[in-house]
Tab-separated table of C-alpha atoms in Angstrom:
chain	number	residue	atom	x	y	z
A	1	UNK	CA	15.208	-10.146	7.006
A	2	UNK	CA	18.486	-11.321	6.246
A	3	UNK	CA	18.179	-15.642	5.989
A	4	UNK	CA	21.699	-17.321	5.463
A	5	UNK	CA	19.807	-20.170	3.522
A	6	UNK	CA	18.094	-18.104	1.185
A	7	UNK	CA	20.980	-15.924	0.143
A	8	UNK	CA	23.532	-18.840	0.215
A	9	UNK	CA	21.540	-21.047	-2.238
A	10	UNK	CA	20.904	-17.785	-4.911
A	11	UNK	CA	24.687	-18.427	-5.430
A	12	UNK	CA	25.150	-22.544	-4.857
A	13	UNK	CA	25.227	-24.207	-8.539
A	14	UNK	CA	22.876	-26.955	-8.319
A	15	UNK	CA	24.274	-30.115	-7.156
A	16	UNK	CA	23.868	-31.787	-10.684
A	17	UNK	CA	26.097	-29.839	-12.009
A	18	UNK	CA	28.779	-30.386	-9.537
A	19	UNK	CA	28.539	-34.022	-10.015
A	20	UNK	CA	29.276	-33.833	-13.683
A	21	UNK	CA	32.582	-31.906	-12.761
A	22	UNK	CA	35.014	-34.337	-14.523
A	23	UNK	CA	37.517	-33.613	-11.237
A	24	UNK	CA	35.311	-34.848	-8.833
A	25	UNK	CA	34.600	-37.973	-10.647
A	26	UNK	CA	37.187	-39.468	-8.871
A	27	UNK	CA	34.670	-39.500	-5.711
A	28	UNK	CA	32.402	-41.667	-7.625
A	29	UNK	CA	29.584	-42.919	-5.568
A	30	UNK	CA	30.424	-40.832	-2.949
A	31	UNK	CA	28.473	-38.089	-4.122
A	32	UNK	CA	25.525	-39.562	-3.760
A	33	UNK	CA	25.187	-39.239	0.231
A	34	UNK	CA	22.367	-36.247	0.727
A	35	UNK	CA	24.270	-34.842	3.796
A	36	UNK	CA	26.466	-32.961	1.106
A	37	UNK	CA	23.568	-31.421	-0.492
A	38	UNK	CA	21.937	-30.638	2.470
A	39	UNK	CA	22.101	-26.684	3.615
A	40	UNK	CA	21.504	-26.421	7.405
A	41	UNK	CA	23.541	-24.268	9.971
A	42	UNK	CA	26.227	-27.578	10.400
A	43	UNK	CA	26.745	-28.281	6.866
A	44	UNK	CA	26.899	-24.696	6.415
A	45	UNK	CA	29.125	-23.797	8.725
A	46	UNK	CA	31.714	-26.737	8.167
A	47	UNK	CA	31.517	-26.357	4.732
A	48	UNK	CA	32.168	-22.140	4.913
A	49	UNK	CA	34.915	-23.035	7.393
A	50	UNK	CA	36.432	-25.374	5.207
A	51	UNK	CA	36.356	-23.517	2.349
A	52	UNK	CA	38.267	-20.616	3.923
A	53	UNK	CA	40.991	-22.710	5.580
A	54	UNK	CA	41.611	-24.229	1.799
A	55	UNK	CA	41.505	-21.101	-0.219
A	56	UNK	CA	44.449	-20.067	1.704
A	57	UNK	CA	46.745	-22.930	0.527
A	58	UNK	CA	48.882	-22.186	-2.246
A	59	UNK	CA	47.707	-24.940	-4.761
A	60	UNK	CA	46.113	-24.975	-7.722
A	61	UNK	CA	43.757	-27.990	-6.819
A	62	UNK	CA	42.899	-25.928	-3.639
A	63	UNK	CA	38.736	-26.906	-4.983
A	64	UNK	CA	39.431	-30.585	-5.377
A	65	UNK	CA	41.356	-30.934	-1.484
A	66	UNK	CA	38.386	-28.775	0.077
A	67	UNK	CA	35.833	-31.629	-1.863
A	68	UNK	CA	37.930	-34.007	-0.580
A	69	UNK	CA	37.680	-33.359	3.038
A	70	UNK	CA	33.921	-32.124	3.013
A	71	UNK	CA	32.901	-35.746	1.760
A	72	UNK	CA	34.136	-37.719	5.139
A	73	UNK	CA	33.492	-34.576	7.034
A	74	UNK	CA	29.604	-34.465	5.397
A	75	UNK	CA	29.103	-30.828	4.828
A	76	UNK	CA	27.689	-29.037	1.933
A	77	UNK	CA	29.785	-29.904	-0.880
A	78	UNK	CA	28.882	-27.083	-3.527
A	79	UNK	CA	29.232	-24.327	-0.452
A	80	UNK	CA	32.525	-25.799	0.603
A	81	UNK	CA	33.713	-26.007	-3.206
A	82	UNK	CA	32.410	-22.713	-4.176
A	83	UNK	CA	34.224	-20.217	-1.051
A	84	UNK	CA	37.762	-21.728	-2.209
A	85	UNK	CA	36.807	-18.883	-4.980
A	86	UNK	CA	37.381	-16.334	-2.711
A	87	UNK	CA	40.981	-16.928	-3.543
A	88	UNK	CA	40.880	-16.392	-7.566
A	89	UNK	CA	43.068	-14.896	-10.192
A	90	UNK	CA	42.095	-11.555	-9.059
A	91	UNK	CA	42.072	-11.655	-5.452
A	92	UNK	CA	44.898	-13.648	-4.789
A	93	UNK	CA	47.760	-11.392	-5.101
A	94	UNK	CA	46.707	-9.744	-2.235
A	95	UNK	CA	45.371	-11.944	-0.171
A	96	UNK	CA	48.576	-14.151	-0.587
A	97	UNK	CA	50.790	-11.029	-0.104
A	98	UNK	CA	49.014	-10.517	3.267
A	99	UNK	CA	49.600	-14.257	3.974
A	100	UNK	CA	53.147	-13.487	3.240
A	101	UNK	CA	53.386	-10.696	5.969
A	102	UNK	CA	51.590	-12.306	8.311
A	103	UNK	CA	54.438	-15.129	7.944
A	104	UNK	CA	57.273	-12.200	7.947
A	105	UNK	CA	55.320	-10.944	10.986
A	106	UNK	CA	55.483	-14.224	12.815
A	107	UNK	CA	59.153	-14.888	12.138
A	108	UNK	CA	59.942	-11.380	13.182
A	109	UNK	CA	61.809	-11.003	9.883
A	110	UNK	CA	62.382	-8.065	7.529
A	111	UNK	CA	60.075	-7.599	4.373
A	112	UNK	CA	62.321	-8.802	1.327
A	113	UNK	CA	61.891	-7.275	-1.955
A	114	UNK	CA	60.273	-9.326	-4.983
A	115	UNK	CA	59.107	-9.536	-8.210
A	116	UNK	CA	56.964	-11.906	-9.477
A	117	UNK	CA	57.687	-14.090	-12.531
A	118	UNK	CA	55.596	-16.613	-14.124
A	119	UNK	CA	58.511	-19.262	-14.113
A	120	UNK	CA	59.492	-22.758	-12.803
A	121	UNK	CA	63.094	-21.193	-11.967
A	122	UNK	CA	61.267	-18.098	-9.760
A	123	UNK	CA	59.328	-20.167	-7.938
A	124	UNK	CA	62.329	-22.268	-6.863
A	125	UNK	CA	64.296	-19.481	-5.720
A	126	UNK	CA	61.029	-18.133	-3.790
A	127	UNK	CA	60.611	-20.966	-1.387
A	128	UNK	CA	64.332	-20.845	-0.115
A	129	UNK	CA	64.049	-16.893	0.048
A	130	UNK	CA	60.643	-15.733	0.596
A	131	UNK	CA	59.179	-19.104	1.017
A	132	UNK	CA	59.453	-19.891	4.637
A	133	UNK	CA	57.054	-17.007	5.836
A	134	UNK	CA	54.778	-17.261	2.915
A	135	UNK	CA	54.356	-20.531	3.821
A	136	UNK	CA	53.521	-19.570	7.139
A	137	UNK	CA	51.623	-17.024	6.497
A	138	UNK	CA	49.596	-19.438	4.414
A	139	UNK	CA	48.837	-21.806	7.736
A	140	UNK	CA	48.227	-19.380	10.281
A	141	UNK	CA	45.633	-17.758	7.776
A	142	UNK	CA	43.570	-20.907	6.643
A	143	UNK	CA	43.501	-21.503	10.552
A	144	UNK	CA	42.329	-18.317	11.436
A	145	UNK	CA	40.013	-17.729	8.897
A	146	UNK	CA	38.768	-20.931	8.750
A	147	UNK	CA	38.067	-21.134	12.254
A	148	UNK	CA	36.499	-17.376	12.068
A	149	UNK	CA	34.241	-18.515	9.218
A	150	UNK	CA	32.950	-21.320	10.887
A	151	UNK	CA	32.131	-19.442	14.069
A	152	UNK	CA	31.000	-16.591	12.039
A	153	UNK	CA	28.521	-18.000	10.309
A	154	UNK	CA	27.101	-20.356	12.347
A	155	UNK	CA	26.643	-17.099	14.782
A	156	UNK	CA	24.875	-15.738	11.232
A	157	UNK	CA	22.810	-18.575	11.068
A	158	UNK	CA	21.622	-18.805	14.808
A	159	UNK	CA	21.310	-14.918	14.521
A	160	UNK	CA	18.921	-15.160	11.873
A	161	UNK	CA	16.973	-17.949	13.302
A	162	UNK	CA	16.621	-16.183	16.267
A	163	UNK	CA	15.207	-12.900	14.487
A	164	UNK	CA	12.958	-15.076	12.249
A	165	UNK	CA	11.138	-16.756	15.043
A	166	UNK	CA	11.008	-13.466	16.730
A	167	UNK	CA	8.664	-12.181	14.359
A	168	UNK	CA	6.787	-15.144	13.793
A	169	UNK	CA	5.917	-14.773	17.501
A	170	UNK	CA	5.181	-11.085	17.336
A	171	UNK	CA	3.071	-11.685	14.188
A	172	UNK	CA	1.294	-14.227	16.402
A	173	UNK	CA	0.643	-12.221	18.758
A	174	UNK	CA	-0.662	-8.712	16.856
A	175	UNK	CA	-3.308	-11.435	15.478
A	176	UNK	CA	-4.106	-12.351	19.054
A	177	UNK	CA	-4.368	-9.166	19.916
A	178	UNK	CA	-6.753	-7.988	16.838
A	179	UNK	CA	-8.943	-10.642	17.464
A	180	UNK	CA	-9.957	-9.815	21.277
């Protein structure tokens, strides 16, 4: 049986460890509340959501901002810190290239050509050429997926709640059962 909890915490770095993170020292006493360490179907959900809207901003503190906001929002800090990662070095070229036609899409303007370069001067001429709909493309996705993570797994959660108790109660019962 498939348990949310269970699976999510086999990948959650303990919450020690996220409190010595020298960028999240800026939080301070903060971290102390026990709602962010907390994993229950709310915190999880918010903090999945939240997570997925922030790993499709194109910033590199994208980790720090989605911290930020699950502090006064009070949902599982390491959960919400760790799904910005689905947005890393190797992932985001496409996932930010989909952003980017999504935005065309929107717009309702042609594909334009690019290469990338890793300078100051490209990314200048980007955001007055292919900027606009990346940028976009960017909101509309951290909306929608964000939204569609939150729903999704609290449906996973309640899902698997659901099926748990189910067999508790048929368990129940075969012993019932046996024992007349």
């Amino acid at each position: 049986m498939f348990m949310p909890k269970k699976f999510i915490k086999r990948f959650l770095p303990d919450h020690q460890s996220i409190k010595d993170q020298k960028a999240l020292k800026v939080f301070g006493t903060l971290l102390h509340d026990a709602n962010l360490w907390h994993l229950n179907r709310k915190s999880a959900s918010g903090a999945f959501g939240l997570g997925l809207f922030f790993a499709f901003w194109p910033v590199p503190f994208q980790m720090w901002l989605s911290a930020a906001c699950a502090i006064p929002l009070r949902v599982n800090l390491p959960l919400s810190v760790a799904t910005v990662w689905i947005t890393n070095p190797f992932t985001m070229p496409p996932i930010f290239y989909g952003a980017y036609l999504v935005g065309v899409w929107v717009l309702g303007q042609p594909p334009q050509a690019f290469t990338f370069q890793l300078s100051w001067d490209w990314v200048v001429q980007s955001l007055e050429t292919i900027g606009p709909a990346f940028l976009v493309g960017c909101g509309i996705c951290a909306v929608v997926f964000g939204l569609a993570g939150y729903f999704g797994m609290n449906l996973l959660w309640r899902y698997s709640v659901r099926k748990a108790w189910q067999k508790r109660q048929q368990r129940y019962l075969n012993r019932m059962t046996h024992r007349l």
